[in-house]
Each structure stands twice: as structure tokens, then as C-alpha cells.
Tab-separated table of C-alpha atoms and ligand atoms in Angstrom:
chain	number	residue	atom	x	y	z
A	1	MET	CA	15.693	-88.125	76.582
A	2	SER	CA	18.191	-88.419	73.756
A	3	LEU	CA	20.245	-85.365	72.867
A	4	ALA	CA	18.853	-85.789	69.358
A	5	ALA	CA	15.464	-84.690	70.711
A	6	HIS	CA	16.901	-81.413	72.013
A	7	ASP	CA	17.589	-78.062	70.492
A	8	ARG	CA	19.417	-75.218	72.224
A	9	THR	CA	16.253	-73.972	73.948
A	10	THR	CA	15.136	-77.281	75.455
A	11	LEU	CA	18.654	-78.294	76.425
A	12	GLY	CA	19.185	-74.838	77.919
A	13	ALA	CA	16.100	-75.418	80.084
A	14	TRP	CA	17.443	-78.841	81.109
A	15	LEU	CA	20.708	-77.232	82.199
A	16	THR	CA	18.962	-74.415	84.049
A	17	ALA	CA	16.864	-76.960	85.964
A	18	ARG	CA	20.160	-78.449	87.187
A	19	GLY	CA	21.595	-75.127	88.253
A	20	GLU	CA	23.891	-74.923	85.224
A	21	SER	CA	24.246	-72.166	82.698
A	22	PRO	CA	22.078	-72.692	79.604
A	23	THR	CA	24.944	-71.384	77.505
A	24	HIS	CA	26.554	-74.838	77.687
A	25	ALA	CA	23.781	-76.181	75.476
A	26	GLY	CA	25.518	-75.106	72.276
A	27	ARG	CA	28.777	-76.786	73.256
A	28	LEU	CA	27.060	-80.042	74.225
A	29	LEU	CA	25.062	-80.206	71.016
A	30	ARG	CA	28.112	-79.440	68.888
A	31	ALA	CA	30.012	-82.210	70.664
A	32	TYR	CA	27.101	-84.617	70.191
A	33	TYR	CA	26.693	-84.042	66.465
A	34	GLY	CA	30.411	-83.596	65.830
A	35	GLY	CA	31.161	-86.918	67.498
A	36	GLY	CA	28.461	-88.847	65.629
A	37	GLY	CA	26.459	-89.262	68.827
A	38	VAL	CA	29.435	-90.108	71.027
A	39	PHE	CA	31.179	-87.607	73.254
A	40	ASP	CA	33.182	-87.524	76.433
A	41	PRO	CA	31.950	-84.888	78.926
A	42	ASP	CA	35.390	-84.835	80.530
A	43	ALA	CA	36.924	-83.639	77.272
A	44	LEU	CA	34.654	-80.574	77.143
A	45	SER	CA	35.366	-77.286	78.846
A	46	ILE	CA	32.042	-77.149	80.673
A	47	GLY	CA	33.191	-77.093	84.283
A	48	LYS	CA	33.636	-79.909	86.779
A	49	THR	CA	30.106	-79.968	88.182
A	50	LEU	CA	28.453	-80.311	84.792
A	51	GLN	CA	30.961	-82.974	83.827
A	52	THR	CA	29.981	-84.891	86.951
A	53	THR	CA	26.267	-84.367	86.282
A	54	LEU	CA	26.699	-85.658	82.745
A	55	ARG	CA	28.580	-88.703	83.956
A	56	HIS	CA	25.580	-89.604	86.133
A	57	GLU	CA	22.700	-88.314	84.072
A	58	HIS	CA	22.914	-89.659	80.584
A	59	PHE	CA	20.894	-88.743	77.555
A	60	PRO	CA	19.818	-92.262	76.664
A	61	ALA	CA	19.962	-92.887	72.936
A	62	ALA	CA	16.655	-93.814	71.313
A	63	THR	CA	18.355	-96.209	68.905
A	64	PHE	CA	21.330	-98.566	68.893
A	65	VAL	CA	23.111	-100.288	66.017
A	66	ARG	CA	22.058	-103.922	65.958
A	67	ASP	CA	23.640	-104.876	62.699
A	68	ARG	CA	25.567	-103.403	59.836
A	69	VAL	CA	25.828	-104.779	56.306
A	70	VAL	CA	28.218	-103.340	53.758
A	71	SER	CA	27.531	-103.831	50.075
A	72	SER	CA	30.235	-104.225	47.428
A	73	ASP	CA	29.631	-100.632	46.289
A	74	GLY	CA	30.240	-99.359	49.841
A	75	THR	CA	26.546	-98.754	50.606
A	76	THR	CA	26.141	-99.504	54.297
A	77	LYS	CA	22.849	-100.552	55.759
A	78	LEU	CA	22.407	-100.124	59.487
A	79	LEU	CA	19.778	-102.059	61.341
A	80	LEU	CA	18.842	-99.919	64.322
A	81	GLY	CA	17.085	-101.316	67.346
A	82	LEU	CA	14.635	-98.851	68.922
A	83	ARG	CA	14.545	-98.445	72.684
A	84	ARG	CA	10.781	-97.913	72.399
A	85	GLY	CA	10.492	-101.212	70.519
A	86	GLY	CA	10.971	-102.389	66.958
A	87	ALA	CA	13.767	-101.952	64.448
A	88	ILE	CA	14.379	-99.652	61.532
A	89	GLU	CA	16.931	-99.364	58.824
A	90	THR	CA	18.930	-96.488	57.616
A	91	VAL	CA	21.417	-96.346	54.791
A	92	MET	CA	24.744	-94.628	54.147
A	93	MET	CA	25.482	-94.333	50.455
A	94	PRO	CA	28.941	-93.222	49.350
A	95	SER	CA	28.616	-90.407	46.857
A	96	TYR	CA	30.484	-90.396	43.564
A	97	ARG	CA	32.156	-87.286	44.888
A	98	ALA	CA	35.189	-88.033	46.972
A	99	GLY	CA	34.647	-87.543	50.665
A	100	GLU	CA	30.854	-87.247	50.441
A	101	ALA	CA	27.975	-89.514	51.412
A	102	TRP	CA	24.194	-89.630	51.289
A	103	CYS	CA	21.924	-90.694	54.079
A	104	CYS	CA	18.541	-92.348	53.535
A	105	VAL	CA	16.239	-92.300	56.560
A	106	SER	CA	12.894	-93.795	57.537
A	107	SER	CA	10.023	-91.768	58.987
A	108	GLN	CA	7.735	-94.525	60.243
A	109	LEU	CA	7.957	-98.031	61.617
A	110	GLY	CA	6.321	-99.777	58.683
A	111	CYS	CA	4.051	-98.020	56.215
A	112	ALA	CA	0.313	-97.885	55.598
A	113	MET	CA	0.444	-96.696	51.990
A	114	GLY	CA	0.182	-100.115	50.361
A	115	CYS	CA	2.086	-99.335	47.137
A	116	ASP	CA	1.942	-102.630	45.332
A	117	PHE	CA	5.589	-102.849	44.243
A	118	CYS	CA	7.088	-101.695	47.564
A	119	ALA	CA	8.228	-104.183	50.195
A	120	SER	CA	8.158	-101.658	53.071
A	121	THR	CA	4.399	-101.623	53.271
A	122	ARG	CA	3.590	-105.327	53.286
A	123	SER	CA	3.176	-105.629	57.059
A	124	GLY	CA	1.382	-102.319	57.433
A	125	LEU	CA	2.190	-99.524	59.850
A	126	ASP	CA	3.295	-100.065	63.456
A	127	ARG	CA	3.766	-96.438	64.509
A	128	ASN	CA	5.287	-93.087	63.694
A	129	LEU	CA	8.939	-92.543	64.548
A	130	GLU	CA	9.730	-89.978	67.229
A	131	VAL	CA	11.982	-86.997	66.534
A	132	ASP	CA	15.043	-88.566	68.196
A	133	GLU	CA	14.515	-91.827	66.306
A	134	ILE	CA	14.692	-89.906	63.036
A	135	VAL	CA	17.581	-87.630	63.996
A	136	GLU	CA	19.671	-90.495	65.380
A	137	GLN	CA	19.549	-92.233	62.002
A	138	PHE	CA	21.427	-89.233	60.612
A	139	VAL	CA	23.792	-89.228	63.590
A	140	HIS	CA	24.686	-92.922	63.141
A	141	VAL	CA	25.203	-92.436	59.421
A	142	THR	CA	27.421	-89.395	60.087
A	143	ARG	CA	29.640	-91.570	62.256
A	144	VAL	CA	29.741	-94.454	59.766
A	145	ALA	CA	30.471	-92.050	56.905
A	146	ALA	CA	33.339	-90.532	58.904
A	147	GLU	CA	34.805	-94.016	59.336
A	148	HIS	CA	34.893	-94.165	55.536
A	149	GLY	CA	36.456	-90.703	55.318
A	150	ARG	CA	33.193	-89.159	54.136
A	151	ARG	CA	30.828	-86.412	55.250
A	152	VAL	CA	27.073	-86.639	54.866
A	153	ARG	CA	26.141	-84.041	52.253
A	154	ARG	CA	22.572	-85.052	51.441
A	155	LEU	CA	19.762	-86.656	53.388
A	156	VAL	CA	16.646	-88.125	51.842
A	157	PHE	CA	13.435	-89.321	53.474
A	158	MET	CA	13.245	-92.259	51.095
A	159	GLY	CA	13.464	-95.074	53.604
A	160	ILE	CA	10.398	-96.662	55.120
A	161	GLY	CA	7.201	-94.767	55.796
A	162	GLU	CA	5.182	-91.836	54.518
A	163	PRO	CA	6.767	-88.642	55.906
A	164	MET	CA	3.601	-86.589	55.363
A	165	HIS	CA	1.774	-88.806	57.844
A	166	ASN	CA	4.351	-87.954	60.508
A	167	LEU	CA	4.984	-84.407	59.397
A	168	ASP	CA	5.328	-82.706	62.802
A	169	ASN	CA	8.120	-85.058	63.841
A	170	VAL	CA	9.686	-85.020	60.374
A	171	LEU	CA	9.840	-81.207	60.278
A	172	THR	CA	11.249	-80.977	63.811
A	173	ALA	CA	13.815	-83.680	63.010
A	174	ILE	CA	14.767	-81.789	59.846
A	175	ASN	CA	15.325	-78.632	61.885
A	176	HIS	CA	17.653	-80.550	64.203
A	177	ILE	CA	19.523	-82.205	61.336
A	178	ALA	CA	19.778	-79.015	59.280
A	179	GLY	CA	20.182	-76.307	61.918
A	180	GLN	CA	23.427	-74.464	62.577
A	181	GLY	CA	25.042	-75.600	65.810
A	182	LEU	CA	23.052	-78.852	65.598
A	183	GLY	CA	23.386	-81.315	62.687
A	184	GLY	CA	24.383	-78.367	60.504
A	185	LEU	CA	23.463	-80.047	57.221
A	186	GLY	CA	21.320	-77.186	55.897
A	187	TRP	CA	17.762	-77.406	54.574
A	188	SER	CA	18.823	-77.340	50.933
A	189	ARG	CA	20.545	-80.700	51.406
A	190	ILE	CA	17.398	-82.481	52.556
A	191	THR	CA	14.693	-84.074	50.418
A	192	VAL	CA	11.343	-85.350	51.628
A	193	SER	CA	9.734	-87.952	49.407
A	194	THR	CA	5.967	-88.425	49.463
A	195	VAL	CA	3.471	-90.687	47.816
A	196	GLY	CA	1.507	-87.483	47.163
A	197	ILE	CA	-0.396	-86.431	50.282
A	198	VAL	CA	-1.655	-83.039	49.154
A	199	GLN	CA	-2.288	-81.456	52.570
A	200	GLY	CA	1.227	-82.484	53.649
A	201	ILE	CA	2.812	-80.955	50.559
A	202	GLU	CA	0.903	-77.738	51.198
A	203	ARG	CA	1.908	-77.659	54.852
A	204	MET	CA	5.556	-78.349	54.110
A	205	ALA	CA	5.528	-75.555	51.519
A	206	ARG	CA	4.444	-73.140	54.252
A	207	SER	CA	7.015	-74.378	56.796
A	208	GLU	CA	9.748	-71.997	57.877
A	209	HIS	CA	12.554	-73.831	56.066
A	210	PRO	CA	11.083	-76.013	53.334
A	211	PRO	CA	13.356	-78.833	52.174
A	212	PHE	CA	13.326	-80.277	48.651
A	213	LEU	CA	10.246	-82.234	47.624
A	214	ALA	CA	10.242	-85.550	45.782
A	215	LEU	CA	6.930	-86.871	44.533
A	216	SER	CA	6.481	-90.595	43.971
A	217	LEU	CA	4.259	-90.356	40.908
A	218	HIS	CA	4.958	-93.670	39.142
A	219	ALA	CA	2.274	-93.138	36.488
A	220	PRO	CA	0.943	-90.170	34.514
A	221	ASP	CA	-2.604	-91.528	34.249
A	222	ASP	CA	-5.043	-92.124	37.088
A	223	GLU	CA	-5.974	-95.618	36.029
A	224	THR	CA	-2.446	-97.017	36.147
A	225	ARG	CA	-1.541	-95.024	39.237
A	226	ALA	CA	-4.548	-96.184	41.241
A	227	ARG	CA	-3.588	-99.786	40.458
A	228	ILE	CA	-0.056	-99.518	41.848
A	229	VAL	CA	-0.437	-96.689	44.405
A	230	PRO	CA	-3.660	-97.044	46.434
A	231	THR	CA	-3.591	-93.409	47.607
A	232	GLY	CA	-3.976	-92.562	43.926
A	233	LYS	CA	-7.669	-93.308	44.433
A	234	ARG	CA	-7.859	-90.404	46.859
A	235	TYR	CA	-5.767	-87.812	45.050
A	236	ASP	CA	-5.701	-87.773	41.275
A	237	VAL	CA	-2.581	-87.072	39.260
A	238	ALA	CA	-3.718	-83.574	38.279
A	239	THR	CA	-4.320	-82.574	41.908
A	240	ILE	CA	-0.998	-83.825	43.259
A	241	LEU	CA	0.936	-82.342	40.359
A	242	ALA	CA	-0.791	-79.022	41.007
A	243	ALA	CA	0.312	-79.211	44.661
A	244	ALA	CA	3.875	-80.029	43.564
A	245	ARG	CA	3.896	-77.098	41.117
A	246	GLU	CA	2.681	-74.824	43.863
A	247	TYR	CA	5.474	-76.162	46.092
A	248	GLN	CA	8.031	-75.380	43.413
A	249	GLU	CA	6.706	-71.876	42.901
A	250	ARG	CA	6.459	-71.061	46.584
A	251	THR	CA	9.856	-72.463	47.619
A	252	GLY	CA	11.832	-71.999	44.408
A	253	ARG	CA	13.031	-75.582	44.764
A	254	ILE	CA	13.042	-77.893	41.742
A	255	VAL	CA	10.777	-80.867	42.440
A	256	THR	CA	11.868	-84.442	41.778
A	257	ILE	CA	9.288	-86.724	40.221
A	258	GLU	CA	10.065	-90.309	41.167
A	259	TYR	CA	9.000	-92.947	38.740
A	260	CYS	CA	9.529	-96.607	39.590
A	261	LEU	CA	9.690	-98.211	36.149
A	262	LEU	CA	7.714	-101.447	35.939
A	263	ALA	CA	7.905	-103.426	32.695
A	264	GLY	CA	4.601	-103.521	30.851
A	265	VAL	CA	2.848	-101.444	33.517
A	266	ASN	CA	4.044	-97.831	33.314
A	267	ASP	CA	6.871	-97.881	30.754
A	268	SER	CA	5.068	-97.347	27.430
A	269	GLU	CA	5.892	-94.550	25.017
A	270	ALA	CA	2.350	-93.240	25.408
A	271	GLN	CA	2.905	-92.992	29.188
A	272	ALA	CA	6.212	-91.168	28.641
A	273	ASP	CA	4.414	-88.758	26.312
A	274	LEU	CA	1.593	-88.151	28.778
A	275	LEU	CA	4.073	-87.614	31.619
A	276	ALA	CA	5.974	-85.074	29.510
A	277	GLN	CA	2.720	-83.317	28.668
A	278	ARG	CA	1.706	-83.115	32.314
A	279	LEU	CA	5.088	-81.695	33.286
A	280	GLU	CA	5.079	-78.937	30.678
A	281	GLY	CA	6.227	-75.625	32.136
A	282	PHE	CA	7.019	-77.267	35.469
A	283	ARG	CA	10.549	-77.043	36.879
A	284	ALA	CA	10.747	-80.703	37.778
A	285	HIS	CA	13.279	-83.474	37.206
A	286	VAL	CA	12.156	-87.007	36.607
A	287	ASN	CA	14.060	-89.668	38.491
A	288	VAL	CA	13.392	-93.035	36.909
A	289	ILE	CA	14.027	-95.897	39.336
A	290	PRO	CA	14.208	-99.277	37.618
A	291	TYR	CA	12.129	-101.623	39.770
A	292	ASN	CA	13.956	-103.723	42.357
A	293	ALA	CA	12.304	-107.102	42.530
A	294	THR	CA	10.752	-107.574	45.972
A	295	GLY	CA	8.439	-110.524	45.396
A	296	PRO	CA	4.748	-110.441	44.505
A	297	GLY	CA	2.801	-107.307	45.474
A	298	LEU	CA	-0.137	-107.246	47.893
A	299	SER	CA	-2.369	-107.716	44.859
A	300	GLY	CA	-0.456	-110.865	43.927
A	301	MET	CA	0.994	-109.153	40.864
A	302	VAL	CA	4.576	-110.054	39.988
A	303	TYR	CA	6.389	-106.988	38.648
A	304	MET	CA	9.439	-107.038	36.407
A	305	ARG	CA	12.290	-104.596	35.946
A	306	PRO	CA	12.427	-103.327	32.354
A	307	THR	CA	15.540	-104.139	30.322
A	308	THR	CA	18.325	-101.555	30.168
A	309	THR	CA	17.164	-100.752	26.641
A	310	GLY	CA	13.620	-100.298	27.923
A	311	VAL	CA	14.814	-97.862	30.595
A	312	THR	CA	16.873	-95.914	28.044
A	313	ARG	CA	13.978	-95.784	25.605
A	314	PHE	CA	11.653	-94.351	28.274
A	315	LEU	CA	14.247	-91.767	29.319
A	316	GLU	CA	14.975	-90.748	25.731
A	317	ARG	CA	11.301	-90.358	24.999
A	318	LEU	CA	10.919	-88.007	27.967
A	319	ARG	CA	14.050	-86.068	27.022
A	320	SER	CA	12.912	-85.703	23.420
A	321	ARG	CA	9.897	-83.908	24.837
A	322	GLY	CA	11.975	-81.488	26.842
A	323	VAL	CA	11.854	-83.249	30.216
A	324	VAL	CA	14.981	-83.419	32.382
A	325	ALA	CA	15.149	-87.111	33.259
A	326	HIS	CA	17.735	-89.404	34.831
A	327	ALA	CA	17.790	-93.042	35.807
A	328	ARG	CA	18.742	-93.755	39.370
A	329	ASP	CA	21.247	-96.535	39.616
A	330	THR	CA	20.141	-99.088	42.112
A	331	ARG	CA	22.768	-99.122	44.800
A	332	GLY	CA	23.098	-101.557	47.631
A	333	ASP	CA	21.215	-104.306	45.770
A	334	ASP	CA	23.387	-107.059	47.170
A	335	VAL	CA	22.578	-106.116	50.773
A	336	ALA	CA	18.865	-105.517	50.191
A	337	ALA	CA	19.381	-101.812	50.824
A	338	ALA	CA	17.949	-100.804	47.473
A	339	CYS	CA	14.671	-98.929	47.189
A	340	GLY	CA	11.704	-100.702	48.668
A	341	GLN	CA	13.732	-103.463	50.245
A	342	LEU	CA	14.564	-102.125	53.668
A	343	ARG	CA	13.697	-104.051	56.811
A	344	ASP	CA	12.065	-106.986	55.062
A	345	ALA	CA	15.099	-109.216	55.075
A	346	ASP	CA	15.524	-108.637	58.779
A	347	ARG	CA	11.916	-109.494	59.491
A	348	ASP	CA	12.129	-112.561	57.259
A	349	ALA	CA	15.257	-113.654	59.108
A	350	ALA	CA	13.556	-113.065	62.470
A	351	GLN	CA	10.539	-115.085	61.373
A	352	ALA	CA	12.773	-117.856	60.048
A	353	SER	CA	14.733	-118.031	63.299
A	354	ALA	CA	11.487	-118.077	65.316
A	355	LYS	CA	10.299	-121.152	63.445
B	401	LIG	N1	6.334	-92.942	51.177
B	401	LIG	C1	7.297	-92.088	50.534
B	401	LIG	C2	8.693	-92.399	50.979
B	401	LIG	C3	9.230	-93.739	50.538
B	401	LIG	S1	10.430	-93.382	49.382
B	401	LIG	C4	7.120	-92.146	49.040
B	401	LIG	O1	6.290	-92.909	48.581
B	401	LIG	O2	7.760	-91.384	48.329
B	401	LIG	C5	10.735	-94.792	48.620
B	401	LIG	C6	10.919	-94.586	47.127
B	401	LIG	O3	11.337	-95.830	46.600
B	401	LIG	C7	9.623	-94.242	46.465
B	401	LIG	O4	9.781	-93.429	45.343
B	401	LIG	C8	9.138	-95.602	46.094
B	401	LIG	O5	8.175	-95.567	45.156
B	401	LIG	C9	10.414	-96.269	45.651
B	401	LIG	N2	10.320	-97.735	45.677
B	401	LIG	C10	9.624	-98.476	46.547
B	401	LIG	N3	9.726	-99.788	46.260
B	401	LIG	C11	10.526	-99.876	45.176
B	401	LIG	C12	11.016	-100.960	44.413
B	401	LIG	N4	10.704	-102.219	44.704
B	401	LIG	N5	11.832	-100.683	43.381
B	401	LIG	C13	12.165	-99.403	43.098
B	401	LIG	N6	11.729	-98.338	43.770
B	401	LIG	C14	10.906	-98.553	44.808
């Protein structure tokens, strides 16, 4: 089992079973996370017998770096092979702050949500990722960031998959990534993004250390939302916004409303006005993501990114109604690491080479 799957208690039990003191667990985990997943048992003061045990009994990693693509803006996409089968992607984004980086992780192998503008969902869902497969994404990115002289300061579940459909593993992975003596990132540096699964939002709100919540809303009216986000048929906008408000109130954390801006679909002034109205009195920030073209949607619809003026107009309209709104710049475009583009290129390449 990978060290990423362990915490001090389980690793302590592993050590005890081998006649070692469980107190070494802390040192091993610190070495693991501190070394970006790589450490030399012989360099640790853990005694000769444990060093020998560790030389013979490895903690096999759940993932391995198969490929790495660096974009002109420094965004680095890692293609990770999974020992249990399949491949995922994870992204290291250099922050504008010197010495800092962001990490974007996936929670599932594929995605069942079917959002029409998102490339990650086109082949459906293969399976949920295990705890170590999630944590190791962070560990790899930590190492890559260190090579660039940066430290991971924020981690977002905005890669592939719907975290609320794998919530047990996501919450355990978060505890490993955030916990002192483990990844050490802290819960207030982690954001979980959801398409709006109400039960998941409620459960995460009640978890011991709730992270930040991002809600992929994409439309303020049910009709538009149901067209682009199929789960919108199950949960209406009012219900998911109520769950997000409740999350904000319970956790004290400002909620991010993600809004993928699609020209002629969800970018009208009336939609900006309705969004502002629905967010009244809600401590939320709107993050407008100009659409990254990913080919026709499952419905056959071809979406377009609005012009820069169109994006500004939408933002200004929201701001004029008292909403805090920003546009996310689309990083990593040239290596297909931008939102909604992960994994596809690899699969396309694999299919092409199989032909
Ligand atoms: N299932 C979760 C996690 C995925 S996060 C969720 O829906 O929130 C991925 C984010 O990128 C979401 O906000 C999603 O809507 C957005 N996104 C997906 N495809 C995109 C595209 N082609 N262009 C811009 N943003 C996109």
C-alpha cells in the first residue's frame, strides 16, 4: 500500500505488526511528503532494522509519471499512470506570487456528469479514484513545484470527475493532504468543486474540517442550466444555491460560484442580472471562466468563447449589481491543461496510435 494511503495511526499499526515502534510513523510520513514521495530510509534516524525492513518492504506507489508537458506559462501537466489501471492528469500551475504554486487534482477516472461543454465527461466514468491515487497527485505536484522553486499553496478539485460522488475518498485524501505531519497544506488551502450535488454539499459542510466549496453553476435559470448541465434536471438552481448558502453559513467560508461563459448561451445581460439577484445577501464570489473550446458537446452543440469585450461586459454587469466577480485566465491552453481539457488529448493520441 502506498504511503499516501496511510496516516499516523495506520502506519503505526503497520510498524507494530513488524515489531517496530509506531512512533516512527511520524518521521516516515514527514520524509515521504517532504521528499515529494521519494525518500531514502538509510538517511533517516529510524534504526538499522527498520531501515533494512524498508529496503525490502516497499510502499508501492499507486501512480507513476508517464508524461509531463510544460506550457509556455509554466503550467505543467502530468500524465499519471495508475497501477490499478488507467491514467489521470494532474496540473501544477505557477502562482503569480513568487515561490508559490497551485495544484489541480482529479477525483475520478472519467466523469458521469455529462456537462455538455466539458471534455472530461465524453467517455463516461470508469471508476472512482482511491485515496492514494488522489493524494499522490498532490505529492507529484509538490515535487515538480519544488523543481521550479515553488511550494504548493493551494489545491483544487477541479480536474476530472465529480468529487461529491467519491466523497469518502476525497475527504480522507484531503485529511492526508492537509493534516499536520502529513501533507501539511491546511484545510483552508483546499477547494472542492462540484456540479451541485446537494447531499454531498451538506455532508461536506458537516465534515470535521470542511474545505472551501466551489459550485459549478453556469446558469442562473433552470432552463439554460438543464441544457448544459444534465444534473440540473435533478437539482434546481434555487435548491443548490440554498445548499451553498447553508455551506457558507455553517463553515464561514466564502463560496465560489463557477460560471463557464458560453457565447449566446449564458452570457446575456438578463442572465447576469438574474445571477446577481439570486446571489443577493450571499457571501459568494463569481469566477467567470471563458469557455475553452473542446469540440462539439455530447448534444452536438458547438460552443463558442465570448469575446474579451463580452466577458468584460458580463463581469461589469454583475459588479454593478454588487457581486464580487472575476474572470479566470485560462492557463495552460497550449498544453491542453486548461479547464475541461484534461486527459482527452492523451486518449486521442492513444486511439490514433492504436489505429
Ligand atoms: N465536477 C466538478 C469538478 C470539475 S471542475 C464540477 O463540475 O465542478 C471543472 C471546472 O471546469 C468546472 O467548473 C467546469 O464547469 C469547468 N469546465 C469544464 N469544461 C470547461 C471548458 N471547456 N471551458 C471552461 N471551463 C470548463
